[in-house]
Tab-separated table of C-alpha atoms and ligand atoms in Angstrom:
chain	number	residue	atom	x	y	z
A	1	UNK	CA	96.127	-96.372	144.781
A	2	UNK	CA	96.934	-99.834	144.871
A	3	UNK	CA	100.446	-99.693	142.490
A	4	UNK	CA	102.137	-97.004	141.577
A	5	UNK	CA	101.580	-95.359	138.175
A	6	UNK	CA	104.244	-95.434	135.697
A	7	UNK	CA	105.882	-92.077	135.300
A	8	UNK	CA	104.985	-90.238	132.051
A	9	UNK	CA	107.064	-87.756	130.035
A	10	UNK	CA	104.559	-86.735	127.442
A	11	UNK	CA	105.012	-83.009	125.935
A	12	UNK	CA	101.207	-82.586	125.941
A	13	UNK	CA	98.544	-83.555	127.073
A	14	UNK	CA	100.986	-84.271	129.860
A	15	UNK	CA	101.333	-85.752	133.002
A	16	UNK	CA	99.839	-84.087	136.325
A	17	UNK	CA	99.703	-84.312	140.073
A	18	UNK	CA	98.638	-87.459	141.581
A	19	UNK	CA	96.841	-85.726	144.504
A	20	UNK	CA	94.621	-83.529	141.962
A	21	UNK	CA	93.811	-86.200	140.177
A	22	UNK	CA	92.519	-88.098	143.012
A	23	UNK	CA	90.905	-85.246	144.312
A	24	UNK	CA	88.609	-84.886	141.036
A	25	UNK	CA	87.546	-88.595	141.133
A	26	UNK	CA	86.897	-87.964	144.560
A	27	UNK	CA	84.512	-84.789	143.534
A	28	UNK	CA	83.096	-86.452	140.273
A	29	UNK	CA	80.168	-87.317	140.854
A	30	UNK	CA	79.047	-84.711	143.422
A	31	UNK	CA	81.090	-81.344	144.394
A	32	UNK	CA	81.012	-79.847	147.768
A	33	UNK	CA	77.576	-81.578	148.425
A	34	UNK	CA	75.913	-79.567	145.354
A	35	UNK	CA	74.774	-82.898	144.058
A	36	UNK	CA	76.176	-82.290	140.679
A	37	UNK	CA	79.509	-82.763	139.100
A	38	UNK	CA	81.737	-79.391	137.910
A	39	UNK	CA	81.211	-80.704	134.147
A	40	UNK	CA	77.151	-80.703	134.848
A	41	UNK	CA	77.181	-77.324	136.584
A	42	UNK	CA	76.093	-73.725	135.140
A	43	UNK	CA	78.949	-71.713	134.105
A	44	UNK	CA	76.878	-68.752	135.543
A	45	UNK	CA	76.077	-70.597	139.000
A	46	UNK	CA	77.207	-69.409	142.331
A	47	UNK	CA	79.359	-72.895	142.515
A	48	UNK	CA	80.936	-73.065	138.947
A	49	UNK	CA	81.402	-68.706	139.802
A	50	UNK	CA	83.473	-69.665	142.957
A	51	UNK	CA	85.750	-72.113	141.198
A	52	UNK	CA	86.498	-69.552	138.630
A	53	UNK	CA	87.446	-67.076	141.182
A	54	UNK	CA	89.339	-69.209	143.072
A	55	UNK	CA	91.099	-69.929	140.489
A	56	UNK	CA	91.990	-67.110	138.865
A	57	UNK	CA	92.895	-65.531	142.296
A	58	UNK	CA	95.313	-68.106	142.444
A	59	UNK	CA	97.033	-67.805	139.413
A	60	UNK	CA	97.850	-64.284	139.901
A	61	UNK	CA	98.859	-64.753	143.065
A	62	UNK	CA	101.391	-67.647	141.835
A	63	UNK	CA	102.833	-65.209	139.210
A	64	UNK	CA	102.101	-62.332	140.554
A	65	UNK	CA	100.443	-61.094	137.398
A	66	UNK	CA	100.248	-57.151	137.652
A	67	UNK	CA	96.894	-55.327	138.249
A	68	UNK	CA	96.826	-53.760	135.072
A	69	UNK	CA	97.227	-57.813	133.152
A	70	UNK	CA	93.982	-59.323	132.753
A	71	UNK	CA	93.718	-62.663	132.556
A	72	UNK	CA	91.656	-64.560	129.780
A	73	UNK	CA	89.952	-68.182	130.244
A	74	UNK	CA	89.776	-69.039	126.941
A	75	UNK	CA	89.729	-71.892	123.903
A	76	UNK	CA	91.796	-72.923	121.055
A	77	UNK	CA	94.796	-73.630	122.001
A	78	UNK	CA	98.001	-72.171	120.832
A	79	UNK	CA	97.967	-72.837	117.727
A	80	UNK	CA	94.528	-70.850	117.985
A	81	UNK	CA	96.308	-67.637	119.485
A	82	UNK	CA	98.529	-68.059	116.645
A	83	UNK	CA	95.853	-66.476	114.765
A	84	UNK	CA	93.563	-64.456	117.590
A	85	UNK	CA	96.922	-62.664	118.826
A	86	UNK	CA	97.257	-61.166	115.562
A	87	UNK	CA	93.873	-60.408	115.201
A	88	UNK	CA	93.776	-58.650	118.283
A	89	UNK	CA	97.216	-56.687	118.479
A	90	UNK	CA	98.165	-56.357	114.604
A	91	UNK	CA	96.341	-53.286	114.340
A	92	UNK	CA	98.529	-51.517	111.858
A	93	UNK	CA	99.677	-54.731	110.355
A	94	UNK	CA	103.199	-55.355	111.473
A	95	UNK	CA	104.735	-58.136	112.873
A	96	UNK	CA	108.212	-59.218	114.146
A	97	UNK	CA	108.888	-62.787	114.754
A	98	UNK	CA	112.037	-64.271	116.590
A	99	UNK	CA	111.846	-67.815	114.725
A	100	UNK	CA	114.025	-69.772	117.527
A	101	UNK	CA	112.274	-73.150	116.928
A	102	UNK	CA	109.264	-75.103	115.807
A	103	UNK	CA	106.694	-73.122	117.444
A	104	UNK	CA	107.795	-70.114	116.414
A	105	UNK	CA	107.850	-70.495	112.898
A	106	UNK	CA	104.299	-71.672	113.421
A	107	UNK	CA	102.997	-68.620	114.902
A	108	UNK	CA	105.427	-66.376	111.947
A	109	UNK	CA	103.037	-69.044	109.403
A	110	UNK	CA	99.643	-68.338	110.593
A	111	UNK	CA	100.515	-64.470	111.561
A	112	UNK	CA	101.351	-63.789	107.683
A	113	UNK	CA	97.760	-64.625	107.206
A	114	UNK	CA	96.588	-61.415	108.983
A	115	UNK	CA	99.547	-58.766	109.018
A	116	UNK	CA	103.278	-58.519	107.043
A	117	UNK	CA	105.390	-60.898	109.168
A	118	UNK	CA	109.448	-59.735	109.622
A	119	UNK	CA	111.783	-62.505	110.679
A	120	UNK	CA	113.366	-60.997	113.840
A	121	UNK	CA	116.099	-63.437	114.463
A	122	UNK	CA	116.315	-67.266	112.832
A	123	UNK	CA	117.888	-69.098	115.702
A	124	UNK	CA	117.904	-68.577	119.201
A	125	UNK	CA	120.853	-65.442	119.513
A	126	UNK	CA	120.881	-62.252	121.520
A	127	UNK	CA	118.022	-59.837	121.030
A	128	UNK	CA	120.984	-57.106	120.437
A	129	UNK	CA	120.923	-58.734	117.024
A	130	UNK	CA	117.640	-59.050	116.106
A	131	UNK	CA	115.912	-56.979	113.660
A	132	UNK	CA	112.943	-55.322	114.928
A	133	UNK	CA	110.749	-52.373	113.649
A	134	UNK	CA	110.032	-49.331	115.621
A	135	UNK	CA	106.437	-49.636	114.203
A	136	UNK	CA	106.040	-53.320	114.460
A	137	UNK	CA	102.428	-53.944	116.839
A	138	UNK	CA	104.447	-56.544	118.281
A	139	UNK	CA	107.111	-58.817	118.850
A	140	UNK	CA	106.238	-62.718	119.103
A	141	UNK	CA	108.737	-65.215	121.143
A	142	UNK	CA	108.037	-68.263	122.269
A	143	UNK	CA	109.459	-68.470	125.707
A	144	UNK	CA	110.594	-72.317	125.819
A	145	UNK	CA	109.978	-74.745	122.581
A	146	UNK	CA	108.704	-77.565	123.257
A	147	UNK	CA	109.541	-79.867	120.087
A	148	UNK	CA	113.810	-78.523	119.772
A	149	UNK	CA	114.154	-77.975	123.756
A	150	UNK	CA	115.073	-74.156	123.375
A	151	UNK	CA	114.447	-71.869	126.728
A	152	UNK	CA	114.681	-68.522	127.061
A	153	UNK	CA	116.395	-68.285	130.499
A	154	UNK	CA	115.365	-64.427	130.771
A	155	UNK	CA	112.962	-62.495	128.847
A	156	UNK	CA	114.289	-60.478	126.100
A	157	UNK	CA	113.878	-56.808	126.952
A	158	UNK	CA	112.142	-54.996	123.866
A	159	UNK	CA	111.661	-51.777	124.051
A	160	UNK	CA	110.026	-50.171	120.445
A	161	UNK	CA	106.529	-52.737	120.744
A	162	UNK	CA	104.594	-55.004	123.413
A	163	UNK	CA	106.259	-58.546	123.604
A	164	UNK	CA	103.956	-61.432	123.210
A	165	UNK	CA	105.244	-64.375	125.148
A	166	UNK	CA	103.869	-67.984	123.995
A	167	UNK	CA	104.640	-69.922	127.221
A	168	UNK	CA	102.553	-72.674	126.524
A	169	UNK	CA	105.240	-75.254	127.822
A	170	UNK	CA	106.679	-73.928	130.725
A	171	UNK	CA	103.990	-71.356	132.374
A	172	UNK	CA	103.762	-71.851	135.913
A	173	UNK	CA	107.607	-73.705	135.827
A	174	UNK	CA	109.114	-70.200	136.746
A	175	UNK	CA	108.223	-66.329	137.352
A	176	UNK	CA	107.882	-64.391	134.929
A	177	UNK	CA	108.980	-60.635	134.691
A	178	UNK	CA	105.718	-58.316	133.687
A	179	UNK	CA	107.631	-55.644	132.565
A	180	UNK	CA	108.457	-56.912	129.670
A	181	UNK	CA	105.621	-58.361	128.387
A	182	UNK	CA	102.399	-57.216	126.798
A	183	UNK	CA	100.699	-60.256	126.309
A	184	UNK	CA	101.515	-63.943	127.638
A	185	UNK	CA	99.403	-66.823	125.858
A	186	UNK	CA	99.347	-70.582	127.053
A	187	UNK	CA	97.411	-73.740	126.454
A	188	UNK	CA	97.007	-75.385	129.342
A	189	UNK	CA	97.873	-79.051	128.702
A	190	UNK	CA	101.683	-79.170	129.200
A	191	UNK	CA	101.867	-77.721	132.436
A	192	UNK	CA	98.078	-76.659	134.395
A	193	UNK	CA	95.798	-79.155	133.313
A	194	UNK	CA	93.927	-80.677	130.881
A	195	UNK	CA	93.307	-79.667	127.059
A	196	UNK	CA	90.995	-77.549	126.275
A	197	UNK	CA	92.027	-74.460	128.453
A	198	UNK	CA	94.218	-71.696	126.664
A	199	UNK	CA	95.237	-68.839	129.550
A	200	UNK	CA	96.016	-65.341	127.928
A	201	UNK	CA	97.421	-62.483	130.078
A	202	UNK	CA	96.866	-59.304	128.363
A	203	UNK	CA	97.943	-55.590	129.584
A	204	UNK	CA	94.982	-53.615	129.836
A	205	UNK	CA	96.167	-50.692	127.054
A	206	UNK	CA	96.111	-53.473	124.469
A	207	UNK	CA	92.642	-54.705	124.864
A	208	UNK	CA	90.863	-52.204	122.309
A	209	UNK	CA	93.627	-52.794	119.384
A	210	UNK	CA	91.172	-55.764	117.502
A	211	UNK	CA	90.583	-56.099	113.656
A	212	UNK	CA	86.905	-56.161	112.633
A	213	UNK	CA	87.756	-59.368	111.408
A	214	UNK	CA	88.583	-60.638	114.789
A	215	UNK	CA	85.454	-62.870	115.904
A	216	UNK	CA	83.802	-61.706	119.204
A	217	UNK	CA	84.668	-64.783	121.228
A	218	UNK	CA	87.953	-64.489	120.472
A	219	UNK	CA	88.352	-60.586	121.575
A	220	UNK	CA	90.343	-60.055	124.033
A	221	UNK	CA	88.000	-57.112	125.130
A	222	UNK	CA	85.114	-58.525	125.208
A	223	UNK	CA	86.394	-61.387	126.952
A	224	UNK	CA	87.862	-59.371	129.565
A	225	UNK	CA	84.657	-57.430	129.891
A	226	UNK	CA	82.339	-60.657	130.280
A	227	UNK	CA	85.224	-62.379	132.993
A	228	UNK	CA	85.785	-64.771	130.344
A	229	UNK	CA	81.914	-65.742	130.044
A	230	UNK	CA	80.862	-64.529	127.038
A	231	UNK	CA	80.586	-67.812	125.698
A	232	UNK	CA	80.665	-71.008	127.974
A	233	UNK	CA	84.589	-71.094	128.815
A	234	UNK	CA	85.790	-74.658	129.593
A	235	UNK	CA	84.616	-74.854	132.738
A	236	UNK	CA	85.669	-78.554	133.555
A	237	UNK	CA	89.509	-77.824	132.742
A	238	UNK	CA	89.201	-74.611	134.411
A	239	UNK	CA	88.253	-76.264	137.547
A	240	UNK	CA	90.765	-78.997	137.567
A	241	UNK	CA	93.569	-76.030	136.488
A	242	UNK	CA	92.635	-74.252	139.552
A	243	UNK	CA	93.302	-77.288	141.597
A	244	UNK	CA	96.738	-77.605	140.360
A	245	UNK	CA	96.949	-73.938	141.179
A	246	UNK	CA	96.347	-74.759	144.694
A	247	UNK	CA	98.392	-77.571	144.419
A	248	UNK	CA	101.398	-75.669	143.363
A	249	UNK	CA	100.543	-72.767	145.999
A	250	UNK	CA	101.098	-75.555	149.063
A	251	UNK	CA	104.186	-77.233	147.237
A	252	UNK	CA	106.761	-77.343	149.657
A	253	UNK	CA	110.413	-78.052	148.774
A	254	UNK	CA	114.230	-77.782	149.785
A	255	UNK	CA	112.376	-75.346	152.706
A	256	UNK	CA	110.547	-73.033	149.850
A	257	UNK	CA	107.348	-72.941	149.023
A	258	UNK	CA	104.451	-72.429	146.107
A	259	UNK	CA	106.166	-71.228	142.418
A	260	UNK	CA	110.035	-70.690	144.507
A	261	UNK	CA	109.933	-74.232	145.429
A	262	UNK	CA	108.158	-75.828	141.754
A	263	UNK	CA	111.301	-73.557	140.318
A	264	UNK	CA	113.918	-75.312	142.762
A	265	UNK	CA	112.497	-78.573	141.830
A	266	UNK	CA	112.437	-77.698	138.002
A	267	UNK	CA	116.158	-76.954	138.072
A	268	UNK	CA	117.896	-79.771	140.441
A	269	UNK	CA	115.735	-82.311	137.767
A	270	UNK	CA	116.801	-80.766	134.407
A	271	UNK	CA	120.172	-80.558	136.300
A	272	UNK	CA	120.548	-84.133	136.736
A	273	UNK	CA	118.933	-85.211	133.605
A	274	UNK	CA	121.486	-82.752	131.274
A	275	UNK	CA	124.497	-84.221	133.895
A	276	UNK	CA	123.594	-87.753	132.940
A	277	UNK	CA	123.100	-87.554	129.074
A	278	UNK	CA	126.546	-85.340	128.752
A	279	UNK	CA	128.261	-87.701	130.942
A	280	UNK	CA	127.325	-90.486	128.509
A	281	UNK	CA	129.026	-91.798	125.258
A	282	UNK	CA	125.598	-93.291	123.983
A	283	UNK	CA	123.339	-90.368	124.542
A	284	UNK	CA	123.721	-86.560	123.423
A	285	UNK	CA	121.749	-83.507	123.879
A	286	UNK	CA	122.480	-80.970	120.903
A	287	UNK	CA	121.343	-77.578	122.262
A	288	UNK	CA	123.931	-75.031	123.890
A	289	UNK	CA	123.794	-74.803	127.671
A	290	UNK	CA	122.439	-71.738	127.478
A	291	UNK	CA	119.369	-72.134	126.164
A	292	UNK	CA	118.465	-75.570	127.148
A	293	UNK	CA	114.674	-75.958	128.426
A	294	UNK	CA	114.297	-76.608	131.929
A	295	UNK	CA	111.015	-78.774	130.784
A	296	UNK	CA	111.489	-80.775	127.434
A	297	UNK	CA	114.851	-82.511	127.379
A	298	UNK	CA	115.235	-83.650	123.975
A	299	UNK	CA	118.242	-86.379	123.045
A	300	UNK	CA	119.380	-88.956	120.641
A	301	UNK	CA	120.960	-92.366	121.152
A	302	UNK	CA	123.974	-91.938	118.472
A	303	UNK	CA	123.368	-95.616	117.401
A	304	UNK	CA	119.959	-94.771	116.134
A	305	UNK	CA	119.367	-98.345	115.312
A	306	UNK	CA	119.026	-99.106	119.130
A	307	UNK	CA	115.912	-96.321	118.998
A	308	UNK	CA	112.888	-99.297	119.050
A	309	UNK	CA	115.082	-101.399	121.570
A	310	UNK	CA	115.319	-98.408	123.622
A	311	UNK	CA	111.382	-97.114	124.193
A	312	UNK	CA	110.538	-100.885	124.506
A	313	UNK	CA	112.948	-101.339	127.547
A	314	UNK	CA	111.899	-97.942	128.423
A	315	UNK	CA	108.069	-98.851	128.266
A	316	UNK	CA	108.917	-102.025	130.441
A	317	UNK	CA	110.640	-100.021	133.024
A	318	UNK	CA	107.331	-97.822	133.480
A	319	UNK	CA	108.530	-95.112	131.761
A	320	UNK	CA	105.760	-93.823	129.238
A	321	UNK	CA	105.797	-91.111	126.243
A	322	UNK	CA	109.417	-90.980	125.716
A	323	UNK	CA	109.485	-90.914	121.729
A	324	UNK	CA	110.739	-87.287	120.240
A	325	UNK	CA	108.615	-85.284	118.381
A	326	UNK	CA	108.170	-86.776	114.494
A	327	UNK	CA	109.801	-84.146	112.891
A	328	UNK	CA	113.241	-84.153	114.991
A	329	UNK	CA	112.983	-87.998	115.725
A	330	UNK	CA	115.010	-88.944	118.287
A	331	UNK	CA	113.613	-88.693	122.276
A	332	UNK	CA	112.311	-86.417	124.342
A	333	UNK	CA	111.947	-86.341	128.228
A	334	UNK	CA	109.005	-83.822	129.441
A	335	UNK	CA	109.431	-83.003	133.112
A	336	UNK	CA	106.970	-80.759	133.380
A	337	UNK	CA	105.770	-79.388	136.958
A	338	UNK	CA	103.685	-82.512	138.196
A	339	UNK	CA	106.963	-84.607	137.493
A	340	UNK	CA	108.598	-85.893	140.844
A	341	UNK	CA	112.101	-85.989	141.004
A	342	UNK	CA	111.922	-89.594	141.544
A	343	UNK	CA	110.924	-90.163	137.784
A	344	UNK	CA	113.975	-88.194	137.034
A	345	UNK	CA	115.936	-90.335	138.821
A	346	UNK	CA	114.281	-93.586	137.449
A	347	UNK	CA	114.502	-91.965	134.050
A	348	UNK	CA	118.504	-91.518	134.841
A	349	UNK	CA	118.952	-95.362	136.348
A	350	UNK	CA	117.324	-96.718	133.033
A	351	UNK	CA	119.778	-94.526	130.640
A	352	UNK	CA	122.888	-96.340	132.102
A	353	UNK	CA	121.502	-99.286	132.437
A	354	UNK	CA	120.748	-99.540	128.845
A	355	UNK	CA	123.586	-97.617	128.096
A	356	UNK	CA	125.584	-100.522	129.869
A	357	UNK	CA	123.477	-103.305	127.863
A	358	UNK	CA	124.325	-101.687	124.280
A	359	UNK	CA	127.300	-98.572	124.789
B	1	PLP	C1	101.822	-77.360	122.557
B	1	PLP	C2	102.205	-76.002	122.130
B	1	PLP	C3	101.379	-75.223	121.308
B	1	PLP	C4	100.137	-75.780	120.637
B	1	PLP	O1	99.081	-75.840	121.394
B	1	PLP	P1	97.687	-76.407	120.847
B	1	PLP	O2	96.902	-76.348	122.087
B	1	PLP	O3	97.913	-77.788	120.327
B	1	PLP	O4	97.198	-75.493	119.795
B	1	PLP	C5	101.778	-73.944	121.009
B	1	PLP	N1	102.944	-73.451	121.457
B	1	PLP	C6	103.774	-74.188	122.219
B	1	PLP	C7	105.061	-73.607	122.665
B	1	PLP	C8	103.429	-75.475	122.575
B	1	PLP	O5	104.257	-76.203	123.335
């Protein structure tokens, strides 16, 4: 490449590694001599078939997903499993919600539309607390949120209904511990690749639980039983996700390897980044330590007036996407997976440099 690209801290679509990017310009126009591209292949061919596999072999090997978990290539996003989880689990109708941020009170919105919807908890807090049904069909979390920076740094442990995990913003950042979970939904733009792709990991004993309502693309059964075929999956993002898979399986770092060394990564960036904003008088991040995200670093200049100065100098210093989400305002830093610690570090110089221009 002939200059370097700026580095981009978008929450989603978001930013992704260099080499698999090159690597699908380099296959564009014809894959592994078939003469086509992946976006002009059958979904049922022996080529498109391999890339699947590949892929999805992958991925459970990266988080070691359990042989009884199948995993879903599917569509709409997770703002669509909002609604398909329910119509696939909520089988008597009862729903517990931990409402810890944004997303979450989302997913409590559009469940209400399809079972009766408890509040578990209203702010991040220990599960001890929260008030859960022994007849609930579920518990929904969402693992890290994206839009108030709010990480679960351990799953909560429920043990009266399946948990169902939305980890659309930091799958694939850090294990994740099976035997807690039920069901695991992500959409693949914040962290795997690009939008278009939602990922669902569903234990096997909850795959025949469906409303009639729910529509047959969206069942988790028959998606399972067609390998995610029985409509045309996305087969373009699920090719490019699978390269990141392999990307992340041959990521070497601080002498560990594949999802060990993305997690060692993950942590000495969000380390630095928290280190620097606390250690400032002109920046502050508002969450408690124990529950800040390891991927979306949200902050505020306290002289909010400085806000336009700030993404302008920002956008000059090649540092892209750094405006928080609308309804928080302030910033946000996304360091997703594909970020290299030297945008971190860039990120870092530019805060006390303008810090030192305006504090
Ligand atoms: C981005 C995001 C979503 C929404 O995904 P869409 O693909 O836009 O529907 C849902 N949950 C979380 C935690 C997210 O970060």
């Amino acid at each position: 490449m002939s200059r370097p690209r700026p580095f981009n801290f978008s929450a989603g679509p978001a930013v992704l590694p260099e080499p698999v990017l090159g690597q699908v310009a380099e296959e564009m126009l014809d894959w592994h001599g078939s003469g086509m591209s992946v976006m002009e292949m059958s979904h049922r061919g022996r080529e498109f078939i391999s890339i699947y596999e590949a892929a999805e072999a992958t991925l459970r090997e990266l988080l070691a997903v359990p042989r009884e978990f199948r995993i879903l290539f599917m569509q709409g996003g997770g703002l669509g499993e909002n609604a398909v989880v329910p119509m696939n689990l909520a089988r008597t109708g009862k729903v517990d919600v931990a409402v810890t941020g944004s997303w979450s009170r989302k997913s409590a919105a559009e469940a209400r539309r399809y079972a009766d919807v408890q509040i578990a908890a209203e702010a991040f807090s220990p599960t001890a607390q929260w008030r859960l049904r022994e007849d609930a069909d579920y518990v929904h979390v969402c693992t890290n949120e994206t839009i108030d920076g709010i990480e679960f740094q351990e799953l909560p442990r429920i043990d009266t209904a399946p948990l169902v995990i939305d980890c659309s913003s930091h799958v694939l950042s850090r294990p994740i511990n099976w035997s807690r979970v039920g069901c695991a939904f992500a959409g693949a733009q914040k962290n795997i690749g690009p939008a278009g792709l939602t990922l669902v990991f569903v234990r096997e004993d909850l795959l025949d639980r469906a409303l009639p309502i729910c529509p047959s693309a969206f069942n988790y059964k028959v998606v399972a039983e067609h390998q995610s075929m029985f409509n045309t999956p996305p087969t373009f993002a699920i090719y490019v996700a699978g390269l990141v898979f392999q990307w992340i399986k041959n990521f070497s770092y601080a002498g560990k390897t594949g999802l060990a060394a993305i997690e060692q990564r993950n942590v000495e960036k969000a380390t630095l980044l928290y280190a620097a904003l606390d250690g400032s008088s002109l920046y502050e991040n508002r969450v408690a330590a124990e529950c800040r995200s390891r991927m979306n670093v949200p902050f505020y200049l306290k002289d909010e007036r400085l806000n336009d100065a700030f993404l302008a100098g920002a956008r000059e210093a090649q540092l892209l996407q750094l405006k928080g989400h609308k309804s928080v305002g302030g910033m946000r830093a996304s360091i997703y997976n594909a970020m290299p610690l030297e945008g971190v570090q860039a990120l870092i110089s530019y805060l006390q440099d303008f810090e030192k221009r305006h504090g």
